[in-house]
Amino acid sequence: MSDNEQRIPLTFAEVYRLARATGAEMVPPFDLKHGLDELSAWIDREVDIVEEADGGFSPAALRHSQLELRGRRDLLEELVTLARRPAGEGPAVLVGTGGAGKSTLAAALAERARSWGRQVWWVSAADPAGFSAGLTRVIRDLGGSTTDMESVANGAADGPDRLWRLLERSSSRWLLVIDDADDPWTLAEADSPAGIQDGTGWLRASKRGLVVVTSRETDPRMWVKARLFVVGHLGTADAAQVLRDLAPQAGDDTEARNLVRRLGGLPLTLHLAGTYLGSGVAPSPSFAAYDRALGSRTGTMVARTAEIALDGLAHQGIPQARALLRLASCYAPTSIPTRMLSISGLQEALDGLTGVGLIQSGSAAITLHPVVTDTSRAHLEGSEVWHAAVAHLVGALQELSYDQPECWPEYRLLSQHLLALLDTAAEYGDNKHLALLADATASVARAFNHSGESGAAGRLCRTALAHCAALGEEHPAVLRLRHQLAWTVANRGDLTQAEAIYQDVLGIRRRVLGDSHPDTLRSRHESGWIASLLGRWAEAEQLYRDTLRDCLLHLGPDSRDTLTTRHELAYAIARQGRIDEAEPIFEEVLRDRRRVLSDLAPQTLQTQHALAWITARKGRWAAAEVRYRQLLGLRQVLDADHPHTLLTLHELAWTLARQGRRAEAETIYRQVLERRDRTLGADHPDTETTRWALDELRYGRVVDAVHFA
């Protein structure tokens, strides 16, 4: 098939139906392989397979039609050859200016790879949080452990090694696309002075699969160990045919070529011009008229094509389309929830912008090409639209709850738009809106910390602190950011630095807000928490007691913060050997958490678990067993491999061993060890704890469980 002939876009289901209709089901069994090979060759030659909804790719990757692969077929076939038979020669990097069609080419390759049954992942490197979340998804799909996923999520130095160990052990061949890697250092190992050149970061060579990167960074010195493919402008003939494919009634080949000479061969501008002319919106839908319109305008070619389309929509009675595009351009270009685009006549504007190719619409979100975003953002006049974008984002975040796992994916999505707003804060922000962004960042970071993505939380906090420096170090929103940053530092294991940050924030809050302000009380609580992590139990107890006194006075007995401090106080008392004193406190907290929260709230189950451990520590082994089994029943809604479930099982085995039922205990320990080894990793402290308990039990010794609050 020649490059000038249009390939047939079909889904897998349609390919199957077509194969049956053409008699493929009659291939004799003895010749089945030959028939399948012929069918595969026909698909490669004639068909572009398109996925139905939920294809698994970033919407930005699928932003162009198959028509715009015109002129790229030879390059695509080179990539197909590499992906079919990876030779371990290094990743493939597609470089070129924005709008050259790098992501379109990568998406076409991904579609081919999926048609062969390959495992395919699409990861955006446009922002740290999205990159971390994407790589974590890859590790999960590969059957990685919780430790593997946490290492990537937290930005640990061994994250790349863990990912590549899983990729090389994969039972199936794969394709990993890393899109929008415009900063190659994002792909390097943490703190590597050599960038990606040392081959120890996220980009490596493999014979099991191929890594494909798209980037605007065209300097070949940045990609020494990669195979570089320059994605440039289309030639005149191909570019003219793209225009004629998109707008077949707009003129002949000569007129299309004349327009190409003005437009240039950038696929994005060809897409915008051709889609507009074929949309029915243009008052004079001809190549010649469009050429004249371009000549009367200034700015980049993308800006000119976008403004012509917006003028056409206004002429059609949809002037709000321009306002919508300006608002959307304040955010990151990928997956903008439509609920954050509240304007009058929203649906009409969405339909109009989609029809002229300026946005891609889904059921509840839209995407923009990054170059369209940059171009439209440059047309913002004043800060009013930007302020509205901040308000819409803050409103969307207020609908979420940081401790609810079902909300965490939405937090990750909104973090991309938060970063986009932070990047432009210096230009459009005043102190009011900087404070809103700082508080929004603290909210997202809190959710990241609870979901185990403290590395992303730390990067987000540091970015916001840099952009919101104008607020001053004593501003409440800045202090909330630093409070969350300290949590990320503690999760990283640097308790000394975390304590220093907490103490500094506490000192400022006491001076500026007073001892009884809710933010100050949270800082006081965390001071006790850090002391407990450092083993300073008596100090932690006193800090919790002082904090609890003021929590009861100023927040009330039913406040979540008050209940948390009461629970932690009981644990600090128990860790000092005063079990009888701690038990009634835990009982009261359990009763109140059941009343205020619910029987199945995570905090309620946390206190119930502590009471089971207290009962065992008092030597009431049979009663402890009953408590642990009740807790398992309540936690049955959790995954069998959930850390809380496994901790409960580990401590249940301990109570059985103490009752002399060592065979039962050994069976449960083995189950826990297998699950922890698979989900957490062999070197995780919890896995090692269970392994030690099992080994000791074989010698007739019982290891007492050290429960953590």
XYZ file of C-alpha atoms in Angstrom:
709
model
C 0.000 0.000 0.000
C 1.395 3.443 -0.900
C 1.697 6.175 1.710
C -0.848 8.233 -0.202
C -3.578 5.625 0.260
C -5.703 5.769 3.372
C -5.423 2.765 5.691
C -8.550 1.300 7.207
C -9.154 2.216 10.880
C -10.656 -0.845 12.583
C -11.088 -2.148 16.118
C -9.933 -5.666 17.026
C -13.564 -6.799 17.019
C -14.041 -5.443 13.505
C -10.866 -7.201 12.311
C -12.250 -10.473 13.692
C -15.606 -9.988 11.974
C -13.921 -9.054 8.694
C -11.651 -12.088 8.889
C -14.649 -14.379 9.350
C -16.532 -12.672 6.540
C -13.646 -13.269 4.168
C -13.494 -16.949 5.016
C -10.650 -16.970 7.521
C -12.579 -19.467 9.653
C -12.184 -22.014 6.844
C -8.400 -22.211 7.187
C -7.666 -25.910 7.757
C -6.369 -26.737 11.233
C -3.100 -28.086 9.834
C -2.468 -24.703 8.156
C -3.640 -22.491 11.005
C -0.252 -20.891 11.668
C 0.137 -19.984 7.998
C -3.346 -18.472 7.979
C -2.677 -16.420 11.094
C 0.623 -15.211 9.669
C -1.159 -14.095 6.499
C -3.840 -12.339 8.535
C -1.172 -10.581 10.624
C 0.634 -9.443 7.491
C -2.649 -8.149 6.024
C -3.395 -6.220 9.234
C 0.090 -4.637 9.227
C -0.298 -3.723 5.573
C -3.917 -2.557 5.389
C -5.316 -1.812 8.839
C -4.769 0.673 11.606
C -6.251 -0.996 14.678
C -7.905 1.495 17.014
C -8.965 0.688 20.535
C -12.454 1.145 21.804
C -12.870 3.279 24.937
C -10.405 2.737 27.765
C -7.455 1.889 25.594
C -5.076 2.623 28.443
C -3.164 5.482 26.844
C -2.948 9.085 27.864
C -5.592 11.032 25.913
C -2.832 13.376 24.788
C -1.156 10.463 23.045
C -4.198 9.879 20.867
C -4.761 13.493 19.956
C -4.425 13.111 16.187
C -6.124 10.976 13.585
C -4.412 8.260 11.634
C -4.452 10.590 8.632
C -1.610 12.539 10.217
C 0.738 9.586 10.035
C 1.035 10.465 6.382
C 4.700 10.916 5.608
C 5.681 8.990 8.746
C 5.146 5.429 7.522
C 8.807 4.660 6.923
C 9.728 5.964 10.369
C 6.887 3.994 11.912
C 8.076 0.813 10.230
C 11.596 1.347 11.608
C 10.111 1.599 15.089
C 7.892 -1.430 14.457
C 10.985 -3.464 13.544
C 12.745 -2.390 16.735
C 9.705 -3.170 18.869
C 9.111 -6.584 17.272
C 12.651 -7.788 17.891
C 14.373 -5.702 20.586
C 18.127 -6.195 20.268
C 19.203 -4.624 23.531
C 20.705 -1.610 21.779
C 19.075 1.082 23.892
C 15.850 3.078 23.962
C 14.344 4.830 20.934
C 13.969 8.590 21.384
C 11.674 10.620 19.128
C 12.760 14.266 19.173
C 11.324 17.308 17.474
C 9.574 20.609 18.060
C 6.192 20.763 19.718
C 3.465 19.792 17.266
C 5.720 17.657 15.066
C 3.683 14.519 15.801
C 6.015 12.619 18.144
C 3.218 11.420 20.419
C 1.067 10.493 17.437
C 3.856 8.314 16.103
C 4.429 6.708 19.500
C 0.695 6.044 19.861
C 0.607 4.342 16.448
C 3.499 2.118 17.506
C 1.713 1.329 20.776
C -1.391 0.278 18.861
C 0.694 -2.075 16.727
C 2.407 -3.542 19.783
C -0.900 -4.214 21.482
C -2.169 -5.959 18.367
C 0.731 -8.411 18.745
C -0.295 -9.139 22.342
C 2.492 -7.078 23.895
C 2.129 -5.466 27.300
C 2.068 -1.715 26.648
C 2.401 1.174 29.094
C 2.082 4.902 28.454
C 3.714 7.134 31.073
C 3.787 10.927 30.974
C 7.011 12.593 32.128
C 5.492 16.086 31.944
C 5.361 16.423 35.738
C 6.997 14.522 38.649
C 3.756 13.331 40.260
C 2.363 11.954 37.008
C 5.673 10.303 36.110
C 5.911 8.656 39.524
C 2.290 7.479 39.380
C 2.779 6.081 35.865
C 5.887 4.117 36.780
C 4.183 2.816 39.916
C 1.374 1.511 37.699
C 3.932 -0.298 35.533
C 5.450 -1.961 38.596
C 2.030 -3.007 39.852
C 1.154 -4.538 36.470
C 4.440 -6.465 36.546
C 3.537 -7.978 39.921
C 5.978 -5.853 41.893
C 5.913 -5.714 45.663
C 4.655 -2.868 47.822
C 8.286 -2.059 48.560
C 8.995 -1.799 44.835
C 6.071 0.577 44.349
C 6.956 2.658 47.416
C 10.554 2.995 46.225
C 9.366 4.515 42.954
C 6.623 6.619 44.544
C 9.050 8.038 47.106
C 11.860 8.704 44.633
C 14.255 6.220 46.265
C 17.652 5.744 44.626
C 16.957 2.057 43.944
C 13.667 2.774 42.127
C 15.088 2.353 38.590
C 16.829 -0.904 39.546
C 13.603 -2.304 40.950
C 11.637 -1.375 37.834
C 14.190 -2.875 35.466
C 14.544 -6.061 37.473
C 10.805 -6.595 36.973
C 10.884 -5.633 33.295
C 13.678 -8.093 32.563
C 11.808 -10.863 34.397
C 8.514 -10.156 32.625
C 6.895 -13.270 31.199
C 5.694 -11.342 28.146
C 7.361 -8.878 25.839
C 6.489 -5.231 26.338
C 6.612 -1.641 25.101
C 7.084 1.284 27.475
C 6.326 4.754 26.095
C 7.543 7.741 28.113
C 5.840 10.794 26.647
C 6.691 14.500 26.995
C 10.164 13.953 28.487
C 11.221 17.479 27.535
C 13.646 17.547 30.475
C 15.905 14.480 30.031
C 17.160 14.803 33.608
C 13.743 13.562 34.737
C 14.785 10.174 33.352
C 18.141 10.032 35.146
C 18.934 8.204 38.349
C 18.545 10.440 41.378
C 21.562 12.746 41.792
C 23.395 11.210 38.827
C 25.917 13.743 37.439
C 25.851 11.982 34.081
C 22.111 12.299 33.453
C 20.799 9.368 31.429
C 24.210 8.676 29.929
C 25.345 6.290 32.666
C 22.540 3.839 31.862
C 21.472 3.512 35.505
C 18.293 5.587 35.355
C 14.858 4.921 33.924
C 16.126 4.462 30.337
C 17.990 1.221 29.661
C 18.532 -1.301 26.899
C 16.661 -4.594 26.918
C 15.992 -7.647 24.790
C 12.631 -8.184 26.500
C 11.079 -4.951 25.290
C 11.585 -1.444 23.963
C 11.459 1.931 25.669
C 10.262 4.771 23.437
C 10.674 8.372 24.570
C 9.223 11.553 23.083
C 10.991 14.834 23.803
C 11.443 18.386 22.549
C 15.108 18.175 23.579
C 16.851 17.748 20.227
C 20.496 18.018 21.392
C 21.998 14.602 20.514
C 24.520 14.950 23.335
C 21.674 14.409 25.783
C 20.806 11.047 24.188
C 24.207 9.420 23.602
C 23.127 5.893 24.596
C 19.784 6.081 22.784
C 18.754 5.639 19.174
C 17.654 9.073 18.044
C 14.816 9.612 15.550
C 14.229 13.194 14.453
C 10.545 13.879 13.769
C 10.596 16.929 11.521
C 8.200 18.823 9.284
C 6.364 17.071 6.482
C 7.344 17.574 2.875
C 5.103 19.671 0.638
C 3.382 16.743 -1.065
C 2.537 14.930 2.152
C 1.493 18.143 3.903
C -0.804 19.104 1.029
C -2.410 15.668 1.079
C -3.055 15.989 4.840
C -4.957 19.207 4.149
C -6.949 17.582 1.345
C -7.746 14.555 3.515
C -9.107 16.801 6.262
C -10.888 19.274 3.975
C -11.529 17.533 0.647
C -13.885 20.278 -0.603
C -11.511 23.176 0.135
C -9.573 23.131 -3.131
C -7.294 21.203 -5.443
C -3.730 20.008 -4.939
C -2.183 23.204 -6.277
C -4.181 25.357 -3.838
C -3.320 22.991 -0.992
C 0.387 23.231 -1.835
C 0.163 27.028 -1.925
C -1.339 27.008 1.562
C 1.348 24.596 2.783
C 4.039 27.035 1.680
C 2.612 29.574 4.104
C 1.680 27.135 6.875
C 4.866 25.089 6.760
C 4.907 21.356 7.280
C 4.238 21.198 11.037
C 1.561 18.502 11.516
C -0.176 20.459 14.289
C -0.811 23.536 12.132
C -1.906 21.314 9.237
C -4.302 19.520 11.575
C -5.781 22.793 12.889
C -6.124 24.372 9.453
C -7.555 21.283 7.755
C -9.953 20.434 10.585
C -11.270 24.010 10.663
C -11.818 24.096 6.916
C -13.631 20.755 7.033
C -15.722 21.572 10.121
C -18.442 23.671 8.509
C -17.517 26.610 10.739
C -15.379 28.546 8.256
C -17.341 31.301 6.456
C -15.137 30.771 3.354
C -13.969 27.120 3.552
C -11.289 27.208 0.879
C -7.517 26.862 0.943
C -7.183 30.190 -0.879
C -9.383 32.066 1.612
C -7.479 30.529 4.514
C -4.187 31.586 2.923
C -5.446 35.177 2.747
C -6.613 35.061 6.383
C -3.198 33.887 7.541
C -1.517 36.738 5.718
C -3.505 39.315 7.674
C -2.380 38.023 11.058
C 0.776 38.077 13.175
C 2.268 35.685 15.701
C 3.361 32.087 15.494
C 1.672 29.904 12.914
C -0.070 27.872 15.651
C -1.371 31.111 17.172
C -2.685 32.279 13.811
C -4.479 29.016 13.059
C -5.987 28.915 16.555
C -7.247 32.496 16.351
C -8.782 31.929 12.914
C -10.715 28.982 14.356
C -11.852 31.017 17.386
C -12.994 33.849 15.114
C -14.927 31.331 13.045
C -16.671 29.991 16.158
C -17.536 33.527 17.243
C -19.001 34.160 13.772
C -21.114 31.013 14.315
C -22.496 32.457 17.571
C -20.116 30.699 19.996
C -17.919 33.558 21.282
C -17.537 31.827 24.663
C -15.275 29.243 23.006
C -12.407 31.736 23.232
C -13.002 32.257 26.977
C -13.135 28.497 27.528
C -9.854 27.918 25.710
C -8.164 30.685 27.711
C -9.404 29.147 30.971
C -8.305 25.644 29.967
C -4.862 26.934 29.011
C -4.196 27.864 32.642
C -4.064 24.153 33.481
C -1.882 21.271 32.336
C -2.956 20.141 28.846
C -3.894 16.590 29.832
C -7.280 15.495 31.201
C -8.883 18.682 32.498
C -12.152 17.823 34.301
C -15.002 19.731 32.686
C -16.341 20.602 36.137
C -13.353 22.972 36.421
C -14.426 24.823 33.267
C -17.580 26.490 34.474
C -18.658 29.138 31.955
C -21.966 30.127 30.408
C -22.753 27.993 27.359
C -20.134 25.389 28.285
C -21.407 22.457 26.213
C -21.783 24.548 23.072
C -18.220 25.826 23.528
C -16.896 22.309 24.103
C -18.599 21.045 20.957
C -17.298 23.974 18.948
C -13.685 23.676 20.074
C -13.785 19.926 19.489
C -15.169 20.399 16.009
C -12.317 22.695 14.945
C -9.642 20.489 16.510
C -8.494 22.809 19.317
C -9.466 20.349 22.069
C -10.279 16.668 22.408
C -13.373 15.981 24.509
C -14.209 12.985 26.646
C -17.256 12.279 28.766
C -16.005 14.320 31.728
C -12.668 15.822 30.693
C -10.867 17.527 27.835
C -7.263 17.568 26.628
C -5.274 20.139 24.687
C -2.122 19.852 22.673
C 0.722 21.342 24.793
C 1.546 23.827 22.035
C -2.084 24.957 21.895
C -1.944 25.407 25.662
C 1.213 27.522 25.443
C -0.175 29.564 22.574
C -3.497 30.280 24.258
C -1.822 31.055 27.589
C 0.239 33.733 25.846
C -3.036 35.490 24.943
C -4.204 35.823 28.550
C -4.874 39.476 29.310
C -4.564 40.310 32.975
C -4.999 37.853 35.809
C -8.786 37.446 35.949
C -8.927 34.168 34.011
C -5.982 32.739 35.966
C -7.682 33.652 39.250
C -10.817 31.847 38.086
C -8.733 28.768 37.241
C -7.276 28.765 40.763
C -10.730 29.050 42.307
C -12.096 26.175 40.183
C -9.171 23.922 41.136
C -9.529 24.722 44.831
C -13.229 23.924 44.592
C -12.500 20.557 42.968
C -10.016 19.665 45.718
C -12.520 20.571 48.434
C -14.769 17.783 47.131
C -12.112 15.173 48.008
C -11.017 13.569 51.267
C -7.294 13.019 51.807
C -7.703 9.743 53.736
C -10.075 8.021 51.282
C -8.205 5.731 48.814
C -10.886 6.176 46.151
C -9.968 9.887 46.024
C -6.214 9.390 45.550
C -6.256 9.019 41.732
C -8.169 12.295 41.490
C -5.572 13.982 43.713
C -2.842 12.762 41.330
C -4.716 14.146 38.338
C -5.359 17.523 39.950
C -1.727 17.785 41.066
C -0.739 18.227 37.395
C -3.023 21.250 37.101
C -1.773 22.559 40.432
C 1.809 22.448 39.135
C 0.748 24.279 35.963
C -0.814 27.063 38.028
C 2.260 27.267 40.268
C 4.476 27.653 37.182
C 2.602 30.818 36.202
C 1.995 32.140 39.725
C 4.761 34.727 39.527
C 3.099 36.317 36.494
C -0.526 36.285 37.582
C -0.646 35.603 41.318
C -1.341 37.985 44.163
C -0.936 37.024 47.808
C -4.552 35.888 48.092
C -4.253 33.427 45.233
C -0.727 32.370 46.174
C -2.124 31.421 49.571
C -4.925 29.442 47.911
C -2.343 27.541 45.850
C -0.149 26.899 48.894
C -3.110 25.507 50.840
C -4.162 23.440 47.826
C -0.639 22.007 47.590
C -0.651 21.131 51.293
C -3.973 19.339 50.764
C -2.650 17.313 47.821
C 0.614 16.549 49.656
C -1.376 15.294 52.650
C -3.246 12.892 50.376
C 0.032 11.780 48.772
C 1.543 11.134 52.204
C -1.436 9.010 53.219
C -1.325 7.061 49.949
C 2.377 6.258 50.381
C 3.636 8.670 47.708
C 5.727 10.801 50.043
C 8.383 11.341 47.375
C 5.858 13.072 45.115
C 4.492 14.953 48.135
C 7.953 16.260 48.972
C 8.638 17.437 45.418
C 5.255 19.141 45.280
C 5.813 20.933 48.603
C 9.269 22.173 47.600
C 7.928 23.467 44.275
C 5.107 25.342 45.991
C 7.425 26.786 48.644
C 9.681 28.172 45.905
C 6.769 29.739 43.983
C 5.001 31.071 47.093
C 8.049 32.601 48.781
C 6.472 36.057 48.462
C 4.000 35.102 51.203
C 6.773 35.026 53.786
C 7.826 32.260 56.152
C 5.186 33.112 58.775
C 2.171 32.842 56.495
C -0.209 30.059 57.714
C -0.354 28.484 54.241
C 3.447 28.329 54.007
C 3.574 26.722 57.445
C 1.051 24.089 56.330
C 3.303 23.313 53.377
C 6.336 22.910 55.637
C 4.312 20.737 58.019
C 3.524 18.329 55.171
C 7.125 18.509 53.952
C 8.323 17.385 57.382
C 6.061 14.345 57.108
C 7.659 13.396 53.778
C 11.127 13.793 55.298
C 10.159 11.551 58.229
C 8.742 8.909 55.876
C 12.066 8.986 54.043
C 13.737 7.997 57.311
C 15.484 11.288 58.130
C 13.884 11.774 61.535
C 16.435 14.334 62.707
C 15.724 16.695 59.809
C 11.980 16.096 60.120
C 12.100 16.973 63.808
C 14.009 20.184 63.023
C 11.337 21.246 60.504
C 8.496 20.383 62.877
C 10.110 22.314 65.724
C 10.726 25.368 63.548
C 7.124 25.335 62.285
C 5.853 24.840 65.828
C 7.872 27.806 67.113
C 6.509 30.109 64.407
C 2.933 28.885 64.877
C 3.123 29.429 68.620
C 4.393 32.972 68.108
C 2.010 33.901 65.265
C -1.119 31.815 65.905
C -0.925 30.983 69.587
C -0.779 27.691 71.473
C -4.434 26.773 70.982
C -4.838 27.306 67.224
C -5.741 24.033 65.439
C -2.609 24.255 63.266
C -0.442 24.733 66.349
C -2.095 21.795 68.060
C -1.277 19.629 65.032
C 2.363 20.707 65.243
C 2.419 19.903 68.941
C 0.984 16.456 68.212
C 3.629 15.797 65.551
C 6.356 16.758 68.027
C 5.137 13.887 70.183
C 4.999 11.613 67.148
C 8.606 12.347 66.169
C 9.737 11.799 69.765
C 8.002 8.410 69.756
C 9.647 7.436 66.449
C 12.995 8.278 68.026
C 12.173 6.065 71.034
C 11.819 8.937 73.493
C 8.629 7.541 75.006
C 8.489 9.527 78.239
C 8.964 12.772 76.325
C 6.318 11.713 73.783
C 3.872 10.940 76.591
C 4.283 14.377 78.137
C 3.939 16.126 74.782
C 0.764 14.166 74.034
C -0.670 14.978 77.467
C -0.041 18.692 77.030
C -1.510 18.635 73.526
C -4.541 16.618 74.608
C -5.379 19.088 77.362
C -5.659 21.940 74.848
C -7.338 19.769 72.188
C -10.124 18.953 74.639
C -10.493 22.620 75.544
C -10.361 24.161 72.069
C -11.327 21.392 69.599
C -13.644 19.314 71.757
C -13.580 15.632 72.719
C -15.061 14.422 69.418
C -12.543 16.112 67.123
C -10.575 13.683 64.941
C -7.370 15.378 66.079
C -8.350 14.935 69.732
C -9.143 11.259 69.218
C -5.833 10.714 67.423
C -3.855 12.313 70.260
C -5.709 10.188 72.825
C -4.868 7.025 70.877
C -1.196 7.964 70.514
C -0.971 8.864 74.209
C -2.236 5.413 75.148
C 0.360 3.827 72.905
C 3.208 5.892 74.401
C 2.080 4.748 77.856
C 1.912 1.101 76.739
C 5.402 1.232 75.228
C 6.751 2.188 78.646
C 5.327 -1.025 80.140
C 2.261 0.528 81.782
C -0.190 -1.789 80.075
C -2.911 -1.585 82.726
C -2.948 2.200 82.461
C -3.087 2.206 78.652
C -5.889 -0.348 78.268
C -8.808 1.745 79.599
C -7.682 4.725 77.510
C -7.772 2.572 74.376
C -11.220 1.262 75.404
C -12.567 4.808 75.717
C -11.029 5.861 72.389
C -12.547 2.806 70.700
C -16.003 3.634 72.060
C -15.733 7.269 70.941
C -14.328 6.451 67.506
C -17.171 4.014 66.917
C -19.643 6.737 67.864
C -18.021 9.637 65.989
C -16.645 7.812 62.938
C -17.976 4.273 62.424
C -17.257 0.673 63.361
C -15.334 0.141 60.131
C -13.440 3.433 59.936
C -9.670 2.822 59.605
C -9.022 4.786 62.809
C -11.574 2.667 64.717
C -9.970 -0.562 63.535
C -6.550 0.869 64.452
C -7.664 1.243 68.084
C -9.332 -2.180 68.088
C -6.045 -3.639 66.861
C -4.135 -1.894 69.645
C -6.509 -3.421 72.195
C -5.944 -6.914 70.803
C -2.203 -6.370 71.201
C -2.666 -5.016 74.763
C -4.730 -8.098 75.656
C -1.959 -10.353 74.366
C 0.728 -8.388 76.212
C -1.194 -9.003 79.421
C -0.919 -12.733 78.773
C -4.620 -13.234 78.092
C -3.852 -15.272 75.008
C -7.254 -16.845 74.388
C -9.029 -13.487 74.763
C -6.461 -11.886 72.453
C -7.083 -14.586 69.864
C -10.802 -13.794 69.941
C -10.070 -10.076 69.456
C -7.730 -10.753 66.535
C -10.242 -13.033 64.825
C -12.979 -10.420 65.274
C -10.652 -7.827 63.763
C -9.950 -10.078 60.782
C -13.683 -10.405 60.238
C -14.060 -6.610 60.197
C -11.082 -6.234 57.878
C -12.385 -8.809 55.407
C -13.339 -5.902 53.131
C -9.617 -5.333 52.653
C -7.473 -7.218 50.177
C -6.111 -10.481 51.608
C -2.612 -9.072 51.019
C -3.314 -5.667 52.569
C -0.590 -4.742 55.127
C -3.191 -4.335 57.902
C -4.614 -7.789 57.205
C -1.159 -9.360 57.231
C -0.213 -7.580 60.459
C -3.361 -8.922 62.109
C -2.564 -12.462 60.920
C 1.050 -12.187 62.127
C -0.087 -11.204 65.620
C -2.801 -13.889 65.615
C -0.072 -16.476 64.938
C 1.853 -15.044 67.914
C -1.140 -15.631 70.243
C -1.560 -19.180 68.944
C 2.120 -19.934 69.513
C 1.857 -18.623 73.082
C -1.033 -21.049 73.653
C 1.144 -23.954 72.526
C -0.646 -24.386 69.191
C 2.587 -24.179 67.274
C 1.474 -26.099 64.189
C -1.385 -23.643 63.639
C 0.927 -20.708 64.304
C 3.526 -22.029 61.859
C 0.896 -22.408 59.133
C -0.249 -18.808 59.537
C 3.323 -17.486 59.754
C 4.093 -19.285 56.483
C 1.065 -17.723 54.813
C 2.014 -14.257 56.046
C 5.638 -14.733 55.004
C 4.653 -15.805 51.489
C 2.287 -12.851 51.077
C 4.693 -10.315 52.570
C 7.556 -11.648 50.494
C 5.402 -11.294 47.370
C 3.814 -7.924 48.127
C 6.419 -6.138 50.257
C 9.617 -7.807 49.119
C 12.074 -10.130 50.833
C 14.091 -7.274 52.323
C 11.158 -5.372 53.841
C 11.339 -5.116 57.676
C 7.863 -6.654 58.060
C 8.857 -9.635 55.908
C 12.040 -10.099 57.917
C 10.045 -9.916 61.162
C 7.764 -12.754 60.066
C 10.696 -14.804 58.774
C 12.474 -14.401 62.115
C 9.341 -15.371 64.084
C 8.913 -18.481 61.906
C 12.566 -19.506 62.227
C 12.505 -19.072 66.004
C 9.275 -21.081 66.289
C 10.998 -24.035 64.623
C 13.455 -24.041 67.535
C 10.643 -23.855 70.072
C 11.022 -20.134 70.777
C 8.193 -17.587 70.463
C 8.949 -14.038 69.304
C 6.664 -11.449 70.878
C 5.066 -9.048 68.400
C 5.999 -5.363 68.720
C 2.860 -3.575 67.581
C 3.099 -0.077 66.088
C 0.437 2.540 66.785
